[in-house]
Short mmCIF file of N, CA and C in Angstrom, two decimals:
data_model
loop_
_atom_site.label_atom_id
_atom_site.label_comp_id
_atom_site.label_asym_id
_atom_site.label_seq_id
_atom_site.Cartn_x
_atom_site.Cartn_y
_atom_site.Cartn_z
N MET S 23 11.33 -15.69 -7.44
CA MET S 23 11.02 -14.99 -6.22
C MET S 23 10.08 -16.04 -5.24
N SER S 24 10.47 -15.98 -4.13
CA SER S 24 9.62 -16.79 -3.23
C SER S 24 8.64 -15.89 -2.37
N TYR S 25 7.45 -16.44 -2.17
CA TYR S 25 6.49 -15.72 -1.53
C TYR S 25 6.25 -16.07 -0.09
N GLU S 26 5.92 -15.11 0.74
CA GLU S 26 5.76 -15.37 2.22
C GLU S 26 4.29 -15.76 2.50
N LYS S 27 4.16 -16.93 2.93
CA LYS S 27 2.96 -17.57 3.29
C LYS S 27 2.09 -16.68 4.15
N GLY S 28 0.87 -16.47 3.75
CA GLY S 28 -0.18 -15.61 4.53
C GLY S 28 0.12 -14.09 4.30
N LEU S 29 1.20 -13.72 3.71
CA LEU S 29 1.34 -12.16 3.58
C LEU S 29 0.55 -11.60 2.42
N VAL S 30 -0.12 -10.51 2.85
CA VAL S 30 -0.99 -9.88 1.63
C VAL S 30 -0.17 -8.62 1.36
N SER S 31 0.07 -8.66 -0.03
CA SER S 31 0.67 -7.38 -0.72
C SER S 31 -0.26 -6.50 -1.33
N ILE S 32 -0.13 -5.18 -0.87
CA ILE S 32 -1.08 -4.29 -1.41
C ILE S 32 -0.30 -3.24 -2.20
N ILE S 33 -0.81 -3.07 -3.44
CA ILE S 33 -0.04 -2.09 -4.36
C ILE S 33 -0.95 -0.88 -4.51
N SER S 34 -0.45 0.45 -4.26
CA SER S 34 -1.13 1.47 -4.52
C SER S 34 -0.30 2.38 -5.50
N PRO S 35 -0.88 2.69 -6.67
CA PRO S 35 -0.32 3.66 -7.58
C PRO S 35 -0.73 5.00 -6.98
N CYS S 36 0.34 5.89 -6.97
CA CYS S 36 0.06 7.20 -6.32
C CYS S 36 0.56 8.34 -7.19
N TYR S 37 -0.29 9.38 -7.46
CA TYR S 37 0.10 10.51 -8.23
C TYR S 37 -0.45 11.81 -7.77
N ASN S 38 0.31 12.68 -7.28
CA ASN S 38 -0.11 14.02 -6.61
C ASN S 38 -1.27 13.66 -5.61
N SER S 39 -1.05 12.80 -4.72
CA SER S 39 -2.03 12.40 -3.74
C SER S 39 -2.05 12.96 -2.36
N GLU S 40 -1.35 14.06 -2.18
CA GLU S 40 -1.15 14.59 -0.94
C GLU S 40 -2.31 14.85 -0.09
N LYS S 41 -3.48 15.05 -0.82
CA LYS S 41 -4.63 15.42 -0.01
C LYS S 41 -5.45 14.20 0.46
N TYR S 42 -5.14 13.10 -0.05
CA TYR S 42 -5.86 11.81 0.31
C TYR S 42 -5.08 10.77 0.85
N ILE S 43 -3.77 10.70 0.67
CA ILE S 43 -2.92 9.52 0.81
C ILE S 43 -2.80 9.15 2.27
N PHE S 44 -2.92 10.07 3.21
CA PHE S 44 -2.68 9.86 4.66
C PHE S 44 -3.94 8.86 5.18
N ARG S 45 -5.11 9.19 4.62
CA ARG S 45 -6.26 8.55 4.94
C ARG S 45 -6.31 7.10 4.46
N MET S 46 -5.76 6.86 3.16
CA MET S 46 -5.53 5.50 2.65
C MET S 46 -4.50 4.74 3.36
N LEU S 47 -3.32 5.36 3.82
CA LEU S 47 -2.29 4.70 4.67
C LEU S 47 -2.86 4.30 6.07
N ASP S 48 -3.55 5.21 6.59
CA ASP S 48 -4.14 5.07 7.90
C ASP S 48 -5.12 3.95 8.00
N SER S 49 -5.88 3.86 7.03
CA SER S 49 -6.78 2.76 6.83
C SER S 49 -6.14 1.42 6.78
N VAL S 50 -4.92 1.38 6.10
CA VAL S 50 -4.20 -0.01 5.94
C VAL S 50 -3.57 -0.22 7.20
N ARG S 51 -3.05 0.71 8.02
CA ARG S 51 -2.39 0.45 9.25
C ARG S 51 -3.36 0.03 10.27
N LYS S 52 -4.69 0.35 10.19
CA LYS S 52 -5.56 -0.01 11.10
C LYS S 52 -6.34 -1.47 10.73
N GLN S 53 -5.78 -2.13 9.88
CA GLN S 53 -6.47 -3.45 9.49
C GLN S 53 -6.31 -4.37 10.64
N THR S 54 -7.36 -5.33 10.90
CA THR S 54 -7.39 -6.33 11.91
C THR S 54 -6.41 -7.37 11.58
N TYR S 55 -6.24 -7.57 10.12
CA TYR S 55 -5.17 -8.65 9.60
C TYR S 55 -3.96 -7.86 9.54
N LYS S 56 -2.80 -8.25 10.09
CA LYS S 56 -1.55 -7.37 10.23
C LYS S 56 -0.45 -7.87 9.24
N LYS S 57 -0.64 -9.09 8.57
CA LYS S 57 0.47 -9.54 7.84
C LYS S 57 0.30 -8.95 6.43
N ILE S 58 0.75 -7.64 6.36
CA ILE S 58 0.63 -6.88 5.18
C ILE S 58 1.96 -6.27 4.79
N GLU S 59 2.15 -6.27 3.50
CA GLU S 59 3.23 -5.33 2.98
C GLU S 59 2.41 -4.29 2.00
N MET S 60 2.68 -2.98 2.24
CA MET S 60 2.05 -1.97 1.44
C MET S 60 3.07 -1.42 0.59
N ILE S 61 2.82 -1.45 -0.82
CA ILE S 61 3.74 -0.94 -1.83
C ILE S 61 3.08 0.30 -2.49
N CYS S 62 3.71 1.44 -2.20
CA CYS S 62 3.31 2.73 -2.85
C CYS S 62 4.16 3.08 -3.90
N VAL S 63 3.63 2.99 -5.10
CA VAL S 63 4.37 3.40 -6.30
C VAL S 63 4.17 4.83 -6.64
N ASP S 64 4.98 5.75 -6.30
CA ASP S 64 4.76 7.16 -6.69
C ASP S 64 5.08 7.43 -8.17
N ASP S 65 4.14 7.75 -8.89
CA ASP S 65 4.23 7.87 -10.40
C ASP S 65 4.58 9.25 -10.79
N GLY S 66 5.67 9.76 -10.20
CA GLY S 66 6.37 10.93 -10.51
C GLY S 66 5.61 12.22 -9.98
N SER S 67 5.00 12.12 -8.77
CA SER S 67 4.35 13.18 -8.12
C SER S 67 5.19 14.43 -8.06
N ASP S 68 4.58 15.62 -8.06
CA ASP S 68 5.36 16.84 -7.77
C ASP S 68 4.85 17.61 -6.70
N ASP S 69 4.06 16.81 -5.80
CA ASP S 69 3.64 17.41 -4.56
C ASP S 69 4.30 16.73 -3.37
N ASP S 70 3.70 16.76 -2.09
CA ASP S 70 4.16 16.12 -1.01
C ASP S 70 3.81 14.59 -0.82
N THR S 71 3.41 13.90 -1.92
CA THR S 71 2.97 12.58 -1.76
C THR S 71 3.99 11.65 -1.26
N GLY S 72 5.29 11.77 -1.76
CA GLY S 72 6.35 10.98 -1.27
C GLY S 72 6.78 11.25 0.19
N ARG S 73 6.76 12.55 0.62
CA ARG S 73 7.05 12.83 1.93
C ARG S 73 6.11 12.28 2.99
N ILE S 74 4.81 12.29 2.60
CA ILE S 74 3.72 11.66 3.51
C ILE S 74 3.92 10.23 3.47
N ILE S 75 4.27 9.49 2.31
CA ILE S 75 4.47 8.04 2.57
C ILE S 75 5.71 7.76 3.31
N GLU S 76 6.86 8.48 3.13
CA GLU S 76 7.99 8.15 3.99
C GLU S 76 7.87 8.42 5.42
N GLN S 77 6.99 9.41 5.76
CA GLN S 77 6.66 9.62 7.20
C GLN S 77 5.84 8.45 7.87
N ASN S 78 5.21 7.69 7.09
CA ASN S 78 4.49 6.46 7.47
C ASN S 78 5.15 5.16 7.71
N ILE S 79 6.42 5.11 7.19
CA ILE S 79 7.22 3.85 7.14
C ILE S 79 7.21 3.34 8.54
N ASP S 80 7.72 4.15 9.55
CA ASP S 80 7.84 3.71 10.89
C ASP S 80 6.60 3.28 11.55
N LYS S 81 5.53 4.16 11.19
CA LYS S 81 4.17 3.73 11.76
C LYS S 81 3.87 2.35 11.39
N PHE S 82 4.08 1.91 10.14
CA PHE S 82 3.73 0.77 9.61
C PHE S 82 4.49 -0.27 10.44
N GLU S 83 5.69 -0.10 10.63
CA GLU S 83 6.73 -1.04 11.26
C GLU S 83 6.23 -1.31 12.75
N GLU S 84 5.74 -0.12 13.34
CA GLU S 84 4.96 -0.30 14.71
C GLU S 84 3.95 -1.18 14.70
N GLU S 85 3.16 -1.35 13.60
CA GLU S 85 2.03 -2.16 13.61
C GLU S 85 2.39 -3.78 13.06
N GLY S 86 3.73 -3.90 12.87
CA GLY S 86 4.19 -5.25 12.40
C GLY S 86 4.13 -5.41 10.93
N MET S 87 3.85 -4.37 10.30
CA MET S 87 3.69 -4.25 8.72
C MET S 87 4.90 -3.78 8.08
N ARG S 88 4.87 -3.76 6.66
CA ARG S 88 5.90 -3.13 5.92
C ARG S 88 5.30 -2.16 5.00
N LEU S 89 5.95 -1.06 4.84
CA LEU S 89 5.67 0.09 3.89
C LEU S 89 6.79 0.32 3.01
N ILE S 90 6.68 -0.03 1.72
CA ILE S 90 7.64 0.11 0.70
C ILE S 90 7.22 1.35 -0.16
N TYR S 91 8.26 2.31 -0.24
CA TYR S 91 7.93 3.57 -1.13
C TYR S 91 8.90 3.41 -2.32
N ILE S 92 8.36 3.48 -3.65
CA ILE S 92 9.00 3.39 -4.86
C ILE S 92 8.58 4.61 -5.66
N LYS S 93 9.74 5.43 -6.04
CA LYS S 93 9.41 6.60 -6.90
C LYS S 93 9.97 6.34 -8.35
N LYS S 94 8.98 6.53 -9.30
CA LYS S 94 9.39 6.38 -10.73
C LYS S 94 8.86 7.61 -11.60
N ASN S 95 9.31 7.54 -12.66
CA ASN S 95 8.88 8.59 -13.70
C ASN S 95 7.39 8.41 -14.06
N HIS S 96 6.71 9.58 -14.14
CA HIS S 96 5.29 9.42 -14.55
C HIS S 96 5.07 8.76 -15.88
N ALA S 97 4.24 7.58 -15.71
CA ALA S 97 3.88 6.81 -16.99
C ALA S 97 2.39 6.39 -16.88
N GLY S 98 1.74 6.63 -15.75
CA GLY S 98 0.30 6.33 -15.72
C GLY S 98 0.04 5.27 -14.62
N GLN S 99 -1.28 4.97 -14.22
CA GLN S 99 -1.50 4.15 -13.28
C GLN S 99 -1.26 2.64 -13.55
N ALA S 100 -1.49 2.26 -14.81
CA ALA S 100 -1.29 0.89 -15.02
C ALA S 100 0.24 0.63 -15.07
N ALA S 101 1.08 1.48 -15.42
CA ALA S 101 2.49 1.37 -15.44
C ALA S 101 3.08 1.26 -13.98
N ALA S 102 2.39 2.10 -13.17
CA ALA S 102 2.80 2.12 -11.71
C ALA S 102 2.47 0.66 -11.09
N ILE S 103 1.15 0.36 -11.30
CA ILE S 103 0.87 -1.11 -10.70
C ILE S 103 1.84 -2.21 -11.27
N ASN S 104 2.08 -2.15 -12.58
CA ASN S 104 3.03 -3.12 -13.12
C ASN S 104 4.36 -3.17 -12.47
N TYR S 105 4.82 -1.86 -12.23
CA TYR S 105 6.12 -1.70 -11.61
C TYR S 105 6.00 -2.26 -10.27
N GLY S 106 5.10 -2.05 -9.60
CA GLY S 106 4.85 -2.54 -8.17
C GLY S 106 4.91 -4.01 -8.11
N LEU S 107 4.40 -4.76 -9.17
CA LEU S 107 4.35 -6.10 -9.12
C LEU S 107 5.62 -6.77 -9.09
N LYS S 108 6.77 -6.00 -9.53
CA LYS S 108 8.15 -6.61 -9.43
C LYS S 108 8.54 -6.59 -7.84
N HIS S 109 7.91 -6.04 -6.99
CA HIS S 109 8.34 -5.83 -5.65
C HIS S 109 7.65 -6.59 -4.60
N ILE S 110 6.47 -7.40 -5.04
CA ILE S 110 5.71 -8.03 -4.14
C ILE S 110 6.46 -9.17 -3.53
N HIS S 111 5.91 -9.51 -2.26
CA HIS S 111 6.50 -10.73 -1.67
C HIS S 111 5.36 -11.51 -1.03
N GLY S 112 4.27 -11.08 -1.08
CA GLY S 112 2.96 -11.73 -0.58
C GLY S 112 2.42 -12.90 -1.24
N GLU S 113 1.76 -13.80 -0.63
CA GLU S 113 1.14 -14.96 -1.25
C GLU S 113 -0.17 -14.39 -1.90
N TYR S 114 -0.75 -13.28 -1.41
CA TYR S 114 -1.93 -12.75 -1.86
C TYR S 114 -1.60 -11.25 -2.36
N LEU S 115 -2.47 -10.75 -3.27
CA LEU S 115 -2.27 -9.39 -3.80
C LEU S 115 -3.60 -8.77 -3.92
N THR S 116 -3.66 -7.51 -3.62
CA THR S 116 -4.77 -6.56 -4.01
C THR S 116 -4.22 -5.19 -4.18
N THR S 117 -5.02 -4.32 -4.72
CA THR S 117 -4.59 -2.94 -5.09
C THR S 117 -5.53 -2.05 -4.34
N ILE S 118 -5.14 -0.76 -4.16
CA ILE S 118 -5.97 0.24 -3.65
C ILE S 118 -5.50 1.62 -4.29
N ASP S 119 -6.50 2.34 -4.68
CA ASP S 119 -6.10 3.72 -5.24
C ASP S 119 -5.68 4.57 -4.04
N SER S 120 -4.90 5.57 -4.30
CA SER S 120 -4.36 6.42 -3.20
C SER S 120 -5.47 7.27 -2.58
N ASP S 121 -6.63 7.46 -3.18
CA ASP S 121 -7.65 8.29 -2.66
C ASP S 121 -8.86 7.48 -2.13
N ASP S 122 -8.61 6.10 -1.97
CA ASP S 122 -9.54 5.14 -1.25
C ASP S 122 -9.13 4.79 -0.03
N PHE S 123 -9.99 4.18 0.80
CA PHE S 123 -9.53 3.56 2.08
C PHE S 123 -10.28 2.29 2.33
N TYR S 124 -9.75 1.54 3.32
CA TYR S 124 -10.42 0.26 3.76
C TYR S 124 -11.09 0.46 4.98
N ALA S 125 -12.12 -0.47 5.22
CA ALA S 125 -12.83 -0.47 6.50
C ALA S 125 -11.80 -1.59 7.31
N PRO S 126 -11.88 -1.43 8.62
CA PRO S 126 -10.83 -2.05 9.51
C PRO S 126 -10.74 -3.58 9.22
N GLN S 127 -11.83 -4.22 8.93
CA GLN S 127 -11.78 -5.76 8.72
C GLN S 127 -11.64 -6.02 7.26
N SER S 128 -11.51 -5.18 6.29
CA SER S 128 -11.56 -5.48 4.93
C SER S 128 -10.54 -6.52 4.47
N ILE S 129 -9.36 -6.41 4.77
CA ILE S 129 -8.39 -7.56 4.30
C ILE S 129 -8.77 -8.80 5.01
N GLU S 130 -8.92 -8.75 6.17
CA GLU S 130 -9.18 -10.08 6.98
C GLU S 130 -10.53 -10.70 6.26
N LYS S 131 -11.62 -10.03 6.05
CA LYS S 131 -12.70 -10.63 5.35
C LYS S 131 -12.49 -11.03 3.98
N ARG S 132 -11.72 -10.31 3.11
CA ARG S 132 -11.35 -10.76 1.81
C ARG S 132 -10.58 -12.05 1.91
N LEU S 133 -9.56 -12.19 2.81
CA LEU S 133 -8.79 -13.25 3.02
C LEU S 133 -9.62 -14.46 3.25
N GLN S 134 -10.57 -14.34 4.32
CA GLN S 134 -11.52 -15.40 4.55
C GLN S 134 -12.38 -15.85 3.47
N ALA S 135 -12.86 -14.96 2.69
CA ALA S 135 -13.78 -15.30 1.51
C ALA S 135 -12.81 -15.94 0.53
N LEU S 136 -11.65 -15.62 0.39
CA LEU S 136 -10.71 -16.20 -0.65
C LEU S 136 -10.43 -17.66 -0.21
N LEU S 137 -10.21 -17.94 0.99
CA LEU S 137 -9.80 -19.18 1.59
C LEU S 137 -10.90 -20.10 1.66
#
Protein backbone atom coordinates (compact mmCIF):
# COMPACT_ATOMS: atom_id res chain seq x y z
CA MET A 1 0.00 0.00 0.00
CA SER A 2 1.29 3.45 -0.83
CA TYR A 3 0.77 6.30 1.59
CA GLU A 4 -0.30 9.82 0.70
CA LYS A 5 2.31 12.38 1.74
CA GLY A 6 1.09 14.72 4.47
CA LEU A 7 -2.20 12.87 4.95
CA VAL A 8 -3.18 12.20 8.56
CA SER A 9 -5.28 9.09 9.10
CA ILE A 10 -7.46 9.09 12.21
CA ILE A 11 -9.01 5.81 13.33
CA SER A 12 -11.95 5.83 15.72
CA PRO A 13 -13.36 2.59 17.10
CA CYS A 14 -17.09 3.15 17.67
CA TYR A 15 -19.58 1.10 19.66
CA ASN A 16 -23.04 2.38 20.57
CA SER A 17 -21.78 5.95 20.45
CA GLU A 18 -24.85 7.80 19.19
CA LYS A 19 -24.83 10.20 22.18
CA TYR A 20 -21.25 11.39 21.58
CA ILE A 21 -20.09 10.66 18.07
CA PHE A 22 -21.39 13.84 16.44
CA ARG A 23 -19.22 15.95 18.79
CA MET A 24 -16.14 13.89 17.87
CA LEU A 25 -16.83 14.07 14.13
CA ASP A 26 -17.55 17.80 14.32
CA SER A 27 -14.23 18.39 16.12
CA VAL A 28 -12.35 16.57 13.36
CA ARG A 29 -14.14 18.55 10.63
CA LYS A 30 -13.17 21.81 12.36
CA GLN A 31 -9.44 21.08 12.33
CA THR A 32 -7.18 23.82 10.97
CA TYR A 33 -5.12 21.11 9.22
CA LYS A 34 -7.42 19.69 6.55
CA LYS A 35 -5.44 16.86 4.93
CA ILE A 36 -7.26 14.23 6.98
CA GLU A 37 -8.98 10.92 6.41
CA MET A 38 -11.23 9.79 9.24
CA ILE A 39 -11.86 6.07 9.53
CA CYS A 40 -14.75 5.14 11.81
CA VAL A 41 -14.89 1.43 12.57
CA ASP A 42 -18.34 0.59 13.92
CA ASP A 43 -17.80 -2.42 16.15
CA GLY A 44 -21.30 -3.85 15.80
CA SER A 45 -23.35 -1.00 17.26
CA ASP A 46 -27.08 -1.55 17.62
CA ASP A 47 -27.98 2.13 17.99
CA ASP A 48 -27.82 5.04 15.49
CA THR A 49 -24.02 5.29 15.46
CA GLY A 50 -23.74 4.17 11.83
CA ARG A 51 -26.49 6.49 10.61
CA ILE A 52 -24.82 9.49 12.27
CA ILE A 53 -21.46 8.63 10.70
CA GLU A 54 -23.01 8.20 7.25
CA GLN A 55 -24.78 11.57 7.58
CA ASN A 56 -21.38 13.22 8.03
CA ILE A 57 -19.63 11.82 4.95
CA ASP A 58 -20.70 14.72 2.72
CA LYS A 59 -19.83 17.25 5.43
CA PHE A 60 -16.29 15.91 5.50
CA GLU A 61 -16.05 16.12 1.71
CA GLU A 62 -17.14 19.76 1.87
CA GLU A 63 -14.12 20.39 4.13
CA GLY A 64 -11.78 18.59 1.70
CA MET A 65 -11.50 15.58 4.01
CA ARG A 66 -12.48 11.92 3.73
CA LEU A 67 -14.74 10.04 6.11
CA ILE A 68 -14.71 6.28 5.73
CA TYR A 69 -17.36 4.21 7.50
CA ILE A 70 -16.70 0.53 8.18
CA LYS A 71 -19.12 -1.75 10.04
CA LYS A 72 -17.96 -5.06 11.47
CA ASN A 73 -19.13 -7.61 13.99
CA HIS A 74 -18.53 -6.76 17.63
CA ALA A 75 -15.07 -7.89 18.74
CA GLY A 76 -13.87 -5.05 21.00
CA GLN A 77 -11.93 -1.80 20.73
CA ALA A 78 -8.52 -3.28 19.90
CA ALA A 79 -9.98 -5.44 17.13
CA ALA A 80 -11.76 -2.40 15.67
CA ILE A 81 -8.53 -0.37 15.62
CA ASN A 82 -6.60 -3.25 14.06
CA TYR A 83 -9.29 -3.61 11.40
CA GLY A 84 -9.10 0.11 10.69
CA LEU A 85 -5.34 -0.12 10.16
CA LYS A 86 -6.01 -2.15 7.01
CA HIS A 87 -7.75 0.89 5.48
CA ILE A 88 -5.38 3.79 6.15
CA HIS A 89 -3.74 5.80 3.39
CA GLY A 90 -2.07 8.47 5.51
CA GLU A 91 1.59 9.13 6.10
CA TYR A 92 0.69 9.80 9.75
CA LEU A 93 -1.68 8.00 12.10
CA THR A 94 -3.57 8.81 15.28
CA THR A 95 -6.63 7.46 17.03
CA ILE A 96 -9.55 9.05 18.84
CA ASP A 97 -12.26 7.42 20.91
CA SER A 98 -15.78 8.11 19.74
CA ASP A 99 -16.61 9.96 22.98
CA ASP A 100 -13.58 12.29 22.78
CA PHE A 101 -13.00 15.44 20.74
CA TYR A 102 -10.11 17.56 19.42
CA ALA A 103 -9.40 21.25 19.92
CA PRO A 104 -9.36 23.00 16.50
CA GLN A 105 -5.56 23.08 16.15
CA SER A 106 -4.90 19.64 17.64
CA ILE A 107 -3.82 17.83 14.47
CA GLU A 108 -1.84 20.83 13.20
CA LYS A 109 0.09 21.10 16.48
CA ARG A 110 0.70 17.34 16.71
CA LEU A 111 2.07 17.33 13.17
CA GLN A 112 4.31 20.35 13.84
CA ALA A 113 5.69 18.65 16.97
CA LEU A 114 6.30 15.43 15.07
CA LEU A 115 8.10 17.16 12.22
